[in-house]
Short mmCIF file of C-alpha atoms in Angstrom, two decimals:
data_model
loop_
_atom_site.label_atom_id
_atom_site.label_comp_id
_atom_site.label_asym_id
_atom_site.label_seq_id
_atom_site.Cartn_x
_atom_site.Cartn_y
_atom_site.Cartn_z
CA UNK A 1 67.16 112.46 106.70
CA UNK A 2 64.32 114.24 108.51
CA UNK A 3 65.75 113.24 111.90
CA UNK A 4 68.97 115.11 111.10
CA UNK A 5 66.95 118.36 111.04
CA UNK A 6 68.85 119.76 108.06
CA UNK A 7 68.87 123.50 107.40
CA UNK A 8 70.14 125.00 104.12
CA UNK A 9 72.87 126.96 105.96
CA UNK A 10 74.35 123.85 107.57
CA UNK A 11 74.01 121.94 104.29
CA UNK A 12 76.03 124.68 102.51
CA UNK A 13 78.60 124.60 105.31
CA UNK A 14 79.16 120.84 105.10
CA UNK A 15 79.12 120.95 101.30
CA UNK A 16 81.88 123.55 101.49
CA UNK A 17 83.85 121.31 103.88
CA UNK A 18 83.37 118.35 101.54
CA UNK A 19 84.46 120.36 98.49
CA UNK A 20 87.47 121.62 100.45
CA UNK A 21 88.55 118.09 101.41
CA UNK A 22 88.04 116.84 97.86
CA UNK A 23 89.98 119.80 96.49
CA UNK A 24 92.83 119.22 98.94
CA UNK A 25 92.95 115.51 98.00
CA UNK A 26 93.15 116.33 94.27
CA UNK A 27 95.74 119.03 94.96
CA UNK A 28 97.80 116.54 96.98
CA UNK A 29 97.69 113.95 94.17
CA UNK A 30 98.57 116.50 91.48
CA UNK A 31 101.23 118.28 93.52
CA UNK A 32 102.26 116.52 96.78
CA UNK A 33 102.75 118.86 99.73
CA UNK A 34 106.29 119.43 101.02
CA UNK A 35 106.51 119.88 104.81
CA UNK A 36 107.89 123.31 105.65
CA UNK A 37 108.17 125.80 108.48
CA UNK A 38 106.45 129.19 108.30
CA UNK A 39 105.49 131.53 111.14
CA UNK A 40 103.87 128.66 113.05
CA UNK A 41 106.25 127.06 115.57
CA UNK A 42 106.19 123.66 113.86
CA UNK A 43 106.81 121.97 110.52
CA UNK A 44 103.52 121.68 108.65
CA UNK A 45 102.09 120.19 105.48
CA UNK A 46 99.29 121.82 103.51
CA UNK A 47 96.72 119.65 105.31
CA UNK A 48 98.12 120.61 108.73
CA UNK A 49 97.82 124.28 107.83
CA UNK A 50 94.23 123.80 106.64
CA UNK A 51 93.36 122.09 109.93
CA UNK A 52 95.04 124.80 112.00
CA UNK A 53 93.52 127.54 109.87
CA UNK A 54 90.02 126.08 110.25
CA UNK A 55 90.51 125.59 113.99
CA UNK A 56 91.70 129.20 114.36
CA UNK A 57 88.77 130.38 112.24
CA UNK A 58 86.33 128.48 114.46
CA UNK A 59 87.82 130.00 117.63
CA UNK A 60 87.75 133.51 116.13
CA UNK A 61 84.10 133.06 115.13
CA UNK A 62 83.23 131.82 118.63
CA UNK A 63 85.09 134.71 120.25
CA UNK A 64 83.26 137.13 117.98
CA UNK A 65 79.91 135.59 118.89
CA UNK A 66 80.64 135.41 122.60
CA UNK A 67 82.37 138.74 123.12
CA UNK A 68 80.75 141.21 120.70
CA UNK A 69 77.29 142.15 119.50
CA UNK A 70 78.54 143.23 116.08
CA UNK A 71 77.43 141.62 112.85
CA UNK A 72 78.63 138.00 112.62
CA UNK A 73 79.77 138.52 109.03
CA UNK A 74 82.65 140.75 110.20
CA UNK A 75 83.82 137.91 112.45
CA UNK A 76 83.50 135.46 109.57
CA UNK A 77 85.55 137.79 107.33
CA UNK A 78 88.34 138.02 109.95
CA UNK A 79 88.25 134.23 110.45
CA UNK A 80 88.50 133.63 106.70
CA UNK A 81 91.41 136.09 106.42
CA UNK A 82 93.24 134.25 109.21
CA UNK A 83 92.59 130.94 107.43
CA UNK A 84 94.16 132.33 104.26
CA UNK A 85 97.16 133.76 106.17
CA UNK A 86 97.79 130.42 107.93
CA UNK A 87 97.50 128.52 104.62
CA UNK A 88 99.90 130.86 102.83
CA UNK A 89 102.48 131.82 105.46
CA UNK A 90 101.85 129.40 108.37
CA UNK B 1 108.07 109.52 95.63
CA UNK B 2 105.40 107.87 93.47
CA UNK B 3 103.20 105.34 95.34
CA UNK B 4 103.31 101.72 94.04
CA UNK B 5 99.53 101.58 94.11
CA UNK B 6 96.70 103.06 96.13
CA UNK B 7 94.85 99.82 96.95
CA UNK B 8 95.73 100.16 100.64
CA UNK B 9 93.15 102.96 100.83
CA UNK B 10 90.43 100.31 100.35
CA UNK B 11 91.51 98.74 103.65
CA UNK B 12 90.80 102.03 105.39
CA UNK B 13 87.27 102.16 103.98
CA UNK B 14 85.56 100.10 106.77
CA UNK B 15 87.02 102.41 109.41
CA UNK B 16 85.94 105.46 107.42
CA UNK B 17 82.41 104.09 107.18
CA UNK B 18 82.31 103.27 110.91
CA UNK B 19 83.57 106.73 111.84
CA UNK B 20 81.09 108.33 109.42
CA UNK B 21 78.24 106.39 110.99
CA UNK B 22 79.26 106.89 114.62
CA UNK B 23 80.83 110.36 114.53
CA UNK B 24 80.39 112.41 111.36
CA UNK B 25 76.63 111.96 110.90
CA UNK B 26 75.87 112.63 114.59
CA UNK B 27 78.17 115.67 114.42
CA UNK B 28 76.25 116.99 111.41
CA UNK B 29 73.00 116.49 113.31
CA UNK B 30 74.39 118.37 116.31
CA UNK B 31 75.42 121.27 114.04
CA UNK B 32 71.87 121.33 112.65
CA UNK B 33 70.40 121.38 116.16
CA UNK B 34 72.76 124.15 117.25
CA UNK B 35 71.27 126.67 114.81
CA UNK B 36 67.61 125.83 115.43
CA UNK B 37 65.05 126.09 118.17
CA UNK B 38 63.57 122.59 118.27
CA UNK B 39 60.04 123.13 119.53
CA UNK B 40 58.86 119.67 118.50
CA UNK B 41 60.05 117.07 115.97
CA UNK B 42 57.91 118.80 113.32
CA UNK B 43 58.39 122.38 114.43
CA UNK B 44 61.86 123.93 114.18
CA UNK B 45 62.85 127.56 113.90
CA UNK B 46 66.19 128.70 112.47
CA UNK B 47 67.90 130.98 115.03
CA UNK B 48 71.40 131.40 113.54
CA UNK B 49 74.13 131.91 116.15
CA UNK B 50 71.68 132.73 118.96
CA UNK B 51 72.36 129.54 120.97
CA UNK B 52 76.11 130.07 120.69
CA UNK B 53 75.65 133.59 122.10
CA UNK B 54 73.53 132.18 124.92
CA UNK B 55 75.93 129.42 125.97
CA UNK B 56 79.11 131.45 125.51
CA UNK B 57 77.72 134.15 127.83
CA UNK B 58 76.25 131.71 130.34
CA UNK B 59 77.93 132.19 133.77
CA UNK B 60 77.03 128.59 134.69
CA UNK B 61 79.03 127.34 131.72
CA UNK B 62 81.97 129.57 132.65
CA UNK B 63 81.80 128.09 136.17
CA UNK B 64 81.65 124.51 134.85
CA UNK B 65 84.56 125.17 132.48
CA UNK B 66 86.66 126.69 135.26
CA UNK B 67 85.91 123.76 137.58
CA UNK B 68 86.74 121.36 134.77
CA UNK B 69 90.11 123.01 134.09
CA UNK B 70 90.97 123.08 137.81
CA UNK B 71 89.92 119.43 138.18
CA UNK B 72 91.93 118.21 135.17
CA UNK B 73 95.00 120.23 136.22
CA UNK B 74 94.74 118.94 139.81
CA UNK B 75 94.40 115.26 138.95
CA UNK B 76 97.18 115.44 136.35
CA UNK B 77 99.48 117.23 138.79
CA UNK B 78 98.93 114.41 141.29
CA UNK B 79 98.61 111.34 139.06
CA UNK B 80 101.65 111.85 136.82
CA UNK B 81 104.30 112.24 139.59
CA UNK B 82 102.57 109.64 141.77
CA UNK B 83 102.41 107.17 138.87
CA UNK B 84 106.13 107.69 138.18
CA UNK B 85 106.98 107.20 141.86
CA UNK B 86 104.94 103.98 141.99
CA UNK B 87 106.63 102.67 138.83
CA UNK B 88 110.06 103.43 140.29
CA UNK B 89 109.15 101.67 143.52
CA UNK B 90 107.81 98.52 141.82
CA UNK B 91 110.02 95.41 141.77
CA UNK B 92 111.73 95.22 138.38
CA UNK B 93 111.19 91.49 137.73
CA UNK B 94 110.04 88.19 139.23
CA UNK B 95 106.78 87.10 140.84
CA UNK B 96 106.72 90.14 143.12
CA UNK B 97 106.68 92.37 140.08
CA UNK B 98 103.81 90.39 138.48
CA UNK B 99 101.81 90.42 141.71
CA UNK B 100 102.35 94.16 142.19
CA UNK B 101 101.29 94.87 138.61
CA UNK B 102 98.09 92.82 138.97
CA UNK B 103 97.20 94.51 142.26
CA UNK B 104 98.01 97.90 140.82
CA UNK B 105 95.84 97.34 137.75
CA UNK B 106 92.75 96.32 139.73
CA UNK B 107 91.13 99.78 140.01
CA UNK B 108 91.39 100.09 136.21
CA UNK B 109 89.12 97.07 135.79
CA UNK B 110 86.26 98.56 137.78
CA UNK B 111 83.52 100.29 135.77
CA UNK B 112 83.12 104.02 136.41
CA UNK B 113 79.65 103.83 137.95
CA UNK B 114 80.86 101.14 140.36
CA UNK B 115 83.85 103.33 141.31
CA UNK B 116 81.40 106.16 142.06
CA UNK B 117 79.25 103.86 144.18
CA UNK B 118 82.26 102.44 146.07
CA UNK B 119 83.44 105.92 147.01
CA UNK B 120 79.93 107.13 147.75
CA UNK B 121 79.54 104.37 150.35
CA UNK B 122 83.18 104.64 151.53
CA UNK B 123 82.79 108.35 152.23
CA UNK B 124 79.47 108.14 154.06
CA UNK B 125 79.70 109.26 157.66
CA UNK B 126 77.19 106.68 158.95
CA UNK B 127 78.25 103.43 157.27
CA UNK B 128 81.37 104.23 155.20
CA UNK B 129 84.80 103.21 156.48
CA UNK B 130 86.49 106.38 155.21
CA UNK B 131 83.76 108.75 156.43
CA UNK B 132 83.52 107.12 159.87
CA UNK B 133 87.34 107.08 160.24
CA UNK B 134 87.60 110.78 159.35
CA UNK B 135 84.84 111.57 161.86
CA UNK B 136 86.65 109.54 164.51
CA UNK B 137 89.73 111.71 163.86
CA UNK B 138 87.65 114.73 164.83
CA UNK B 139 86.93 116.21 161.38
CA UNK B 140 83.52 117.38 160.22
CA UNK B 141 83.96 115.54 156.92
CA UNK B 142 80.79 115.41 154.84
CA UNK B 143 81.04 115.33 151.06
CA UNK B 144 77.29 115.78 150.66
CA UNK B 145 77.17 119.22 152.29
CA UNK B 146 80.70 120.64 152.15
CA UNK B 147 82.03 121.74 148.74
CA UNK B 148 85.69 121.33 149.70
CA UNK B 149 85.09 117.83 151.04
CA UNK B 150 83.15 116.93 147.89
CA UNK B 151 86.05 118.19 145.76
CA UNK B 152 88.63 116.33 147.78
CA UNK B 153 86.62 113.12 147.55
CA UNK B 154 86.19 113.42 143.77
CA UNK B 155 89.91 114.15 143.30
CA UNK B 156 91.02 111.29 145.59
CA UNK B 157 88.61 108.94 143.82
CA UNK B 158 90.03 109.87 140.42
CA UNK B 159 93.60 109.54 141.68
CA UNK B 160 92.79 106.10 143.12
CA UNK B 161 91.12 105.01 139.89
CA UNK B 162 93.61 106.29 137.32
CA UNK B 163 97.08 106.62 138.86
CA UNK B 164 97.67 102.90 138.12
CA UNK B 165 97.39 103.66 134.40
CA UNK B 166 100.26 106.15 134.61
CA UNK B 167 102.22 103.74 136.83
CA UNK B 168 101.82 100.90 134.31
CA UNK B 169 102.83 103.12 131.40
CA UNK B 170 105.82 104.48 133.31
CA UNK B 171 106.78 100.94 134.34
CA UNK B 172 106.71 99.83 130.69
CA UNK B 173 108.85 102.85 129.79
CA UNK B 174 111.36 102.03 132.54
CA UNK B 175 111.65 98.37 131.49
CA UNK B 176 112.46 99.47 127.93
CA UNK B 177 115.65 101.27 129.02
CA UNK B 178 118.72 99.16 128.11
CA UNK B 179 120.94 98.10 131.02
CA UNK B 180 123.92 99.76 129.32
CA UNK B 181 122.59 103.19 130.29
CA UNK B 182 122.62 102.25 133.98
CA UNK B 183 126.09 100.70 133.68
CA UNK B 184 127.41 103.93 132.13
CA UNK B 185 125.77 105.94 134.92
CA UNK B 186 127.38 103.70 137.57
CA UNK B 187 130.79 104.11 135.94
CA UNK B 188 130.32 107.89 135.98
CA UNK B 189 129.27 107.73 139.63
CA UNK B 190 125.89 109.30 138.88
CA UNK B 191 123.57 109.89 141.82
CA UNK B 192 120.07 108.32 142.03
CA UNK B 193 118.58 111.70 141.13
CA UNK B 194 120.93 112.11 138.14
CA UNK B 195 119.95 108.66 136.84
CA UNK B 196 116.29 109.63 137.11
CA UNK B 197 116.73 113.11 135.64
CA UNK B 198 119.03 112.27 132.72
CA UNK B 199 118.19 108.65 131.87
CA UNK B 200 114.83 107.50 133.18
CA UNK B 201 112.75 110.64 132.71
CA UNK B 202 113.88 111.37 129.11
CA UNK B 203 113.38 107.71 128.18
CA UNK B 204 109.86 107.74 129.67
CA UNK B 205 108.91 110.95 127.87
CA UNK B 206 106.99 109.18 125.06
CA UNK B 207 104.85 106.97 127.31
CA UNK B 208 104.30 109.80 129.78
CA UNK B 209 103.02 112.04 127.00
CA UNK B 210 100.60 109.31 125.97
CA UNK B 211 99.53 108.95 129.61
CA UNK B 212 99.14 112.72 129.90
CA UNK B 213 97.01 112.81 126.75
CA UNK B 214 94.81 109.89 127.86
CA UNK B 215 94.35 111.25 131.35
CA UNK B 216 93.69 114.78 130.20
CA UNK B 217 91.04 113.67 127.71
CA UNK B 218 89.43 111.33 130.20
CA UNK B 219 89.44 113.81 133.09
CA UNK B 220 88.13 116.53 130.80
CA UNK B 221 85.17 114.34 129.88
CA UNK B 222 84.54 112.96 133.37
CA UNK B 223 80.87 112.37 134.05
CA UNK B 224 79.88 109.09 135.69
CA UNK B 225 81.99 109.06 138.86
CA UNK B 226 81.13 112.56 140.16
CA UNK B 227 77.53 112.10 139.04
CA UNK B 228 77.18 108.93 141.09
CA UNK B 229 79.24 110.25 144.02
CA UNK B 230 77.95 113.79 144.51
CA UNK B 231 75.37 114.33 141.77
CA UNK B 232 77.32 117.49 140.88
CA UNK B 233 76.73 119.00 144.32
CA UNK B 234 76.63 120.38 146.85
CA UNK B 235 75.03 123.11 144.73
CA UNK B 236 77.11 123.14 141.55
CA UNK B 237 80.43 122.54 143.32
CA UNK B 238 81.33 119.37 141.41
CA UNK B 239 79.30 119.94 138.24
CA UNK B 240 81.78 119.54 135.42
CA UNK B 241 81.28 120.18 131.72
CA UNK B 242 79.79 116.79 130.80
CA UNK B 243 77.26 116.92 133.57
CA UNK B 244 76.32 120.48 132.71
CA UNK B 245 75.82 119.38 129.11
CA UNK B 246 73.70 116.38 130.13
CA UNK B 247 71.55 118.58 132.36
CA UNK B 248 70.91 120.88 129.40
CA UNK B 249 70.31 118.16 126.80
CA UNK B 250 68.49 115.48 128.74
CA UNK B 251 67.34 117.18 131.95
CA UNK B 252 65.94 120.38 130.48
CA UNK B 253 65.64 119.07 126.89
CA UNK B 254 67.20 122.31 125.58
CA UNK B 255 68.54 120.67 122.45
CA UNK B 256 69.65 123.89 120.72
CA UNK B 257 71.83 125.28 123.54
CA UNK B 258 73.07 121.76 124.35
CA UNK B 259 74.11 121.23 120.72
CA UNK B 260 75.84 124.64 120.59
CA UNK B 261 77.65 123.83 123.81
CA UNK B 262 78.63 120.38 122.50
CA UNK B 263 80.34 122.03 119.55
CA UNK B 264 82.23 124.45 121.81
CA UNK B 265 83.26 121.47 123.96
CA UNK B 266 84.33 119.59 120.82
CA UNK B 267 86.53 122.50 119.73
CA UNK B 268 88.20 122.67 123.14
CA UNK B 269 88.94 118.92 122.97
CA UNK B 270 90.14 119.23 119.38
CA UNK B 271 92.62 121.96 120.31
CA UNK B 272 93.89 119.99 123.31
CA UNK B 273 94.28 116.88 121.12
CA UNK B 274 96.24 118.81 118.55
CA UNK B 275 98.60 120.27 121.16
CA UNK B 276 99.27 116.85 122.72
CA UNK B 277 99.61 115.20 119.31
CA UNK B 278 102.18 117.80 118.23
CA UNK B 279 104.12 117.35 121.47
CA UNK B 280 104.08 113.59 120.94
CA UNK B 281 105.31 113.91 117.37
CA UNK B 282 108.09 116.27 118.42
CA UNK B 283 109.07 113.91 121.23
CA UNK B 284 109.21 110.95 118.83
CA UNK B 285 111.28 112.82 116.27
CA UNK B 286 113.63 113.98 119.07
CA UNK B 287 113.97 110.34 120.18
CA UNK B 288 114.77 109.23 116.63
CA UNK B 289 117.45 111.93 116.31
CA UNK B 290 118.84 111.13 119.77
#
């Protein structure tokens, strides 16, 4: 694994992604998602909303990094809030 | 609805393993590289989001991205209508149709580096047929020193190489339209344009969206042909995203910035894929309803 040049931060990140996917799978088995339409202009399942939320979060984080010099944690907080909004009302 | 059993998931396992080996593990490695300054295989320094800041504020990257968007938009704007026109002009059946399809598909069989070499020689003003002919017409054509000429050559090369794909897809879409639609149009006295606008185009929507997706992804990742033809020049005139990335990763061995840029590139592609996929899904559900 040395060649993969692991850092603790990236390991936590991918662990979180793994836990999220596992959690979503269990959630889906226990309570299957019903496609619905929220404020997004398309019918989505829970998994679709997670994907869109994560994609939006990634773009917000990149925009924060590229456009501002403020602390990255603020950008992360905004990105996480957007993820939650998309998951709940998207 | 309760599934009968979940054994089918086992059949997906080989694909999951292949994708993990060829995509997920390399992606994880790239993420690791993007947050470190790799001084040597043993010496790495964690730098956080520093490389992302560097690449996102790099004017050269902005230039490459802009050129890439213009290139993809240009080739799509030419290839899609041209492909449709070719498909409409092809004989519908018989040996002429088969011959035309084989001839049309030939550029698709040529490897990208060979396409680059063909056009590099073709456009040369000393020995190339195209270059010499353009000179004989009184132009100062030279793709090696003139940015506009280099652009035109790269665009024409891509159109030559990939329009047949759209034409073949559109042709398949046209052949799938039942004759009854045309009979109804004839009875109604529909014009040629009306037949195209209200029968052929809507029926080709699915295959054209697939063609659009394939061509967008491919043009957005273009590397070999312009690299062989112009080497990204003159200056940076035809340096697109892939070539910029390769210069960073392999040429300058800046693994950190190259990895950060790869992830930005990946996110752009991911968004584009999602948009096209959604359009395709909506088109298919519209077809099922219609």
